[in-house]
PDB file of C-alpha atoms in Angstrom:
ATOM      1  CA  MET A   1     -31.366 -43.565 -24.746  1.00  0.00           C
ATOM      2  CA  GLU A   2     -33.415 -41.732 -27.281  1.00  0.00           C
ATOM      3  CA  GLN A   3     -36.756 -42.815 -25.754  1.00  0.00           C
ATOM      4  CA  PHE A   4     -35.658 -41.957 -22.133  1.00  0.00           C
ATOM      5  CA  PRO A   5     -32.691 -39.472 -22.531  1.00  0.00           C
ATOM      6  CA  CYS A   6     -32.695 -38.529 -18.819  1.00  0.00           C
ATOM      7  CA  ALA A   7     -32.825 -42.037 -17.523  1.00  0.00           C
ATOM      8  CA  PHE A   8     -29.329 -43.424 -18.442  1.00  0.00           C
ATOM      9  CA  GLU A   9     -26.288 -42.105 -16.425  1.00  0.00           C
ATOM     10  CA  PHE A  10     -23.905 -42.903 -19.379  1.00  0.00           C
ATOM     11  CA  ASN A  11     -23.923 -41.959 -23.007  1.00  0.00           C
ATOM     12  CA  GLU A  12     -23.980 -43.823 -26.369  1.00  0.00           C
ATOM     13  CA  ARG A  13     -20.080 -43.715 -26.464  1.00  0.00           C
ATOM     14  CA  PHE A  14     -20.048 -45.777 -23.367  1.00  0.00           C
ATOM     15  CA  LEU A  15     -22.076 -48.499 -24.875  1.00  0.00           C
ATOM     16  CA  ILE A  16     -20.096 -48.471 -28.213  1.00  0.00           C
ATOM     17  CA  HIS A  17     -16.873 -48.577 -26.271  1.00  0.00           C
ATOM     18  CA  ILE A  18     -18.037 -51.741 -24.426  1.00  0.00           C
ATOM     19  CA  GLN A  19     -19.221 -53.322 -27.605  1.00  0.00           C
ATOM     20  CA  HIS A  20     -15.887 -52.646 -29.232  1.00  0.00           C
ATOM     21  CA  HIS A  21     -13.887 -54.226 -26.563  1.00  0.00           C
ATOM     22  CA  ILE A  22     -15.940 -57.431 -26.412  1.00  0.00           C
ATOM     23  CA  TYR A  23     -14.058 -58.426 -29.495  1.00  0.00           C
ATOM     24  CA  SER A  24     -10.815 -56.383 -29.195  1.00  0.00           C
ATOM     25  CA  CYS A  25      -9.180 -58.863 -26.677  1.00  0.00           C
ATOM     26  CA  GLN A  26      -7.424 -55.804 -25.086  1.00  0.00           C
ATOM     27  CA  PHE A  27      -9.178 -56.537 -21.771  1.00  0.00           C
ATOM     28  CA  GLY A  28      -9.814 -59.811 -20.002  1.00  0.00           C
ATOM     29  CA  ASN A  29     -13.423 -59.169 -19.023  1.00  0.00           C
ATOM     30  CA  PHE A  30     -14.903 -60.909 -22.054  1.00  0.00           C
ATOM     31  CA  LEU A  31     -12.314 -63.642 -22.496  1.00  0.00           C
ATOM     32  CA  CYS A  32     -13.318 -67.366 -21.956  1.00  0.00           C
ATOM     33  CA  ASN A  33     -16.865 -68.776 -21.741  1.00  0.00           C
ATOM     34  CA  SER A  34     -17.420 -68.365 -18.059  1.00  0.00           C
ATOM     35  CA  GLN A  35     -16.127 -66.849 -14.856  1.00  0.00           C
ATOM     36  CA  LYS A  36     -14.954 -70.273 -13.796  1.00  0.00           C
ATOM     37  CA  GLU A  37     -12.692 -70.446 -16.952  1.00  0.00           C
ATOM     38  CA  ARG A  38     -11.433 -67.082 -16.331  1.00  0.00           C
ATOM     39  CA  GLN A  39     -10.457 -68.006 -12.755  1.00  0.00           C
ATOM     40  CA  GLU A  40      -8.775 -71.260 -13.842  1.00  0.00           C
ATOM     41  CA  LEU A  41      -6.747 -69.469 -16.526  1.00  0.00           C
ATOM     42  CA  LYS A  42      -6.015 -66.616 -14.085  1.00  0.00           C
ATOM     43  CA  ILE A  43      -7.216 -64.043 -16.706  1.00  0.00           C
ATOM     44  CA  GLN A  44      -7.594 -61.319 -13.997  1.00  0.00           C
ATOM     45  CA  GLU A  45      -3.971 -61.532 -13.074  1.00  0.00           C
ATOM     46  CA  ARG A  46      -2.697 -61.592 -16.666  1.00  0.00           C
ATOM     47  CA  THR A  47      -4.945 -58.855 -18.196  1.00  0.00           C
ATOM     48  CA  TYR A  48      -6.392 -55.458 -17.553  1.00  0.00           C
ATOM     49  CA  SER A  49     -10.021 -54.764 -16.637  1.00  0.00           C
ATOM     50  CA  LEU A  50     -12.186 -52.863 -19.018  1.00  0.00           C
ATOM     51  CA  TRP A  51     -14.202 -51.584 -16.026  1.00  0.00           C
ATOM     52  CA  ALA A  52     -11.079 -49.843 -14.475  1.00  0.00           C
ATOM     53  CA  HIS A  53     -10.366 -48.258 -17.883  1.00  0.00           C
ATOM     54  CA  LEU A  54     -13.916 -46.942 -18.213  1.00  0.00           C
ATOM     55  CA  TRP A  55     -13.984 -45.753 -14.562  1.00  0.00           C
ATOM     56  CA  LYS A  56     -10.672 -43.790 -15.137  1.00  0.00           C
ATOM     57  CA  ASN A  57     -12.150 -42.136 -18.180  1.00  0.00           C
ATOM     58  CA  ARG A  58     -15.722 -41.861 -16.834  1.00  0.00           C
ATOM     59  CA  ALA A  59     -16.109 -38.072 -17.551  1.00  0.00           C
ATOM     60  CA  ASP A  60     -15.971 -38.984 -21.234  1.00  0.00           C
ATOM     61  CA  TYR A  61     -19.089 -41.266 -20.807  1.00  0.00           C
ATOM     62  CA  MET A  62     -21.373 -39.158 -18.737  1.00  0.00           C
ATOM     63  CA  ASN A  63     -24.802 -38.389 -20.055  1.00  0.00           C
ATOM     64  CA  PRO A  64     -25.274 -34.570 -19.637  1.00  0.00           C
ATOM     65  CA  LEU A  65     -29.081 -35.056 -19.628  1.00  0.00           C
ATOM     66  CA  PHE A  66     -29.042 -37.662 -16.753  1.00  0.00           C
ATOM     67  CA  ARG A  67     -31.077 -36.725 -13.736  1.00  0.00           C
ATOM     68  CA  ALA A  68     -31.233 -39.147 -10.820  1.00  0.00           C
ATOM     69  CA  ASP A  69     -34.441 -37.482  -9.578  1.00  0.00           C
ATOM     70  CA  HIS A  70     -36.211 -37.517 -12.876  1.00  0.00           C
ATOM     71  CA  SER A  71     -39.366 -39.668 -13.099  1.00  0.00           C
ATOM     72  CA  GLN A  72     -37.857 -41.862 -15.895  1.00  0.00           C
ATOM     73  CA  THR A  73     -35.246 -42.912 -13.449  1.00  0.00           C
ATOM     74  CA  ARG A  74     -37.521 -44.002 -10.609  1.00  0.00           C
ATOM     75  CA  GLY A  75     -38.137 -47.715 -10.462  1.00  0.00           C
ATOM     76  CA  THR A  76     -38.049 -49.888 -13.522  1.00  0.00           C
ATOM     77  CA  LEU A  77     -38.515 -48.543 -17.077  1.00  0.00           C
ATOM     78  CA  ARG A  78     -41.692 -50.175 -18.517  1.00  0.00           C
ATOM     79  CA  LEU A  79     -41.297 -50.524 -22.303  1.00  0.00           C
ATOM     80  CA  PRO A  80     -44.316 -51.317 -24.556  1.00  0.00           C
ATOM     81  CA  THR A  81     -44.670 -55.112 -25.072  1.00  0.00           C
ATOM     82  CA  THR A  82     -47.293 -55.335 -27.630  1.00  0.00           C
ATOM     83  CA  PRO A  83     -46.109 -56.114 -31.254  1.00  0.00           C
ATOM     84  CA  CYS A  84     -47.677 -53.099 -32.801  1.00  0.00           C
ATOM     85  CA  ASN A  85     -45.879 -50.710 -30.230  1.00  0.00           C
ATOM     86  CA  PHE A  86     -42.344 -51.967 -31.051  1.00  0.00           C
ATOM     87  CA  MET A  87     -40.540 -49.391 -32.770  1.00  0.00           C
ATOM     88  CA  TYR A  88     -37.151 -50.541 -34.233  1.00  0.00           C
ATOM     89  CA  LYS A  89     -34.682 -48.016 -35.077  1.00  0.00           C
ATOM     90  CA  PHE A  90     -31.350 -48.450 -36.825  1.00  0.00           C
ATOM     91  CA  TRP A  91     -28.532 -47.433 -34.447  1.00  0.00           C
ATOM     92  CA  ASN A  92     -26.424 -45.123 -36.504  1.00  0.00           C
ATOM     93  CA  GLY A  93     -23.879 -44.456 -33.820  1.00  0.00           C
ATOM     94  CA  MET A  94     -23.022 -48.070 -33.719  1.00  0.00           C
ATOM     95  CA  TYR A  95     -23.433 -49.495 -37.216  1.00  0.00           C
ATOM     96  CA  ASN A  96     -22.339 -46.392 -39.201  1.00  0.00           C
ATOM     97  CA  ARG A  97     -19.476 -45.335 -37.091  1.00  0.00           C
ATOM     98  CA  PHE A  98     -16.902 -46.496 -39.601  1.00  0.00           C
ATOM     99  CA  GLU A  99     -18.789 -45.375 -42.828  1.00  0.00           C
ATOM    100  CA  LYS A 100     -16.622 -43.014 -44.715  1.00  0.00           C
ATOM    101  CA  GLY A 101     -19.142 -41.962 -47.195  1.00  0.00           C
ATOM    102  CA  LEU A 102     -21.379 -40.289 -44.534  1.00  0.00           C
ATOM    103  CA  GLN A 103     -21.048 -36.661 -43.834  1.00  0.00           C
ATOM    104  CA  PRO A 104     -19.123 -36.085 -40.568  1.00  0.00           C
ATOM    105  CA  ARG A 105     -21.516 -34.787 -37.967  1.00  0.00           C
ATOM    106  CA  GLN A 106     -21.529 -34.103 -34.350  1.00  0.00           C
ATOM    107  CA  SER A 107     -23.901 -36.071 -32.266  1.00  0.00           C
ATOM    108  CA  VAL A 108     -26.439 -34.219 -30.100  1.00  0.00           C
ATOM    109  CA  THR A 109     -24.776 -35.596 -26.906  1.00  0.00           C
ATOM    110  CA  ASP A 110     -21.378 -34.263 -27.928  1.00  0.00           C
ATOM    111  CA  TYR A 111     -22.863 -30.872 -28.855  1.00  0.00           C
ATOM    112  CA  LEU A 112     -24.705 -30.733 -25.362  1.00  0.00           C
ATOM    113  CA  MET A 113     -21.451 -31.721 -23.678  1.00  0.00           C
ATOM    114  CA  ALA A 114     -19.543 -28.958 -25.434  1.00  0.00           C
ATOM    115  CA  VAL A 115     -22.156 -26.352 -24.521  1.00  0.00           C
ATOM    116  CA  LYS A 116     -22.198 -27.570 -20.918  1.00  0.00           C
ATOM    117  CA  GLU A 117     -18.389 -27.113 -20.743  1.00  0.00           C
ATOM    118  CA  GLU A 118     -18.497 -23.712 -22.324  1.00  0.00           C
ATOM    119  CA  THR A 119     -21.246 -22.589 -19.886  1.00  0.00           C
ATOM    120  CA  GLN A 120     -19.091 -23.743 -16.968  1.00  0.00           C
ATOM    121  CA  GLN A 121     -16.129 -21.881 -18.256  1.00  0.00           C
ATOM    122  CA  LEU A 122     -18.194 -18.691 -18.700  1.00  0.00           C
ATOM    123  CA  GLU A 123     -19.651 -19.050 -15.219  1.00  0.00           C
ATOM    124  CA  GLU A 124     -16.186 -19.481 -13.722  1.00  0.00           C
ATOM    125  CA  GLU A 125     -14.918 -16.400 -15.548  1.00  0.00           C
ATOM    126  CA  LEU A 126     -17.931 -14.380 -14.325  1.00  0.00           C
ATOM    127  CA  GLU A 127     -17.297 -15.469 -10.743  1.00  0.00           C
ATOM    128  CA  ALA A 128     -13.726 -14.359 -11.019  1.00  0.00           C
ATOM    129  CA  LEU A 129     -14.742 -10.956 -12.415  1.00  0.00           C
ATOM    130  CA  GLU A 130     -17.214 -10.445  -9.725  1.00  0.00           C
ATOM    131  CA  GLU A 131     -14.595 -11.160  -7.107  1.00  0.00           C
ATOM    132  CA  VAL A 132     -12.342  -8.657  -8.601  1.00  0.00           C
ATOM    133  CA  ARG A 133     -15.071  -5.964  -8.372  1.00  0.00           C
TER     134      ARG A 133
END
């Protein structure tokens, strides 16, 4: 998402939320070893779906930088495959999320979401004032 910030519809929080629920056992999507086992054990009837939960709260997971018409989102992303071009980066949002010793900081995505919401509110107020005039 850092390399292609406009290419992904959902944000980092979305991926972290999915990863968390792989092991949480709160949803049935990741229980058992196969779809066949899930059907035999009637997991779908006895548990909730993570996807329904994510869909209900999808506004929390939207990437404010996503643009469907952007060149990065057309076709397939082609990542460099030669060993010298691989750039591994530690995923702080994932692996340091429970670290209490780190300074609390707001992610860039969260900051952009807040700016976007504030801009929307100001535009709505401006429209209301213009209507009054």
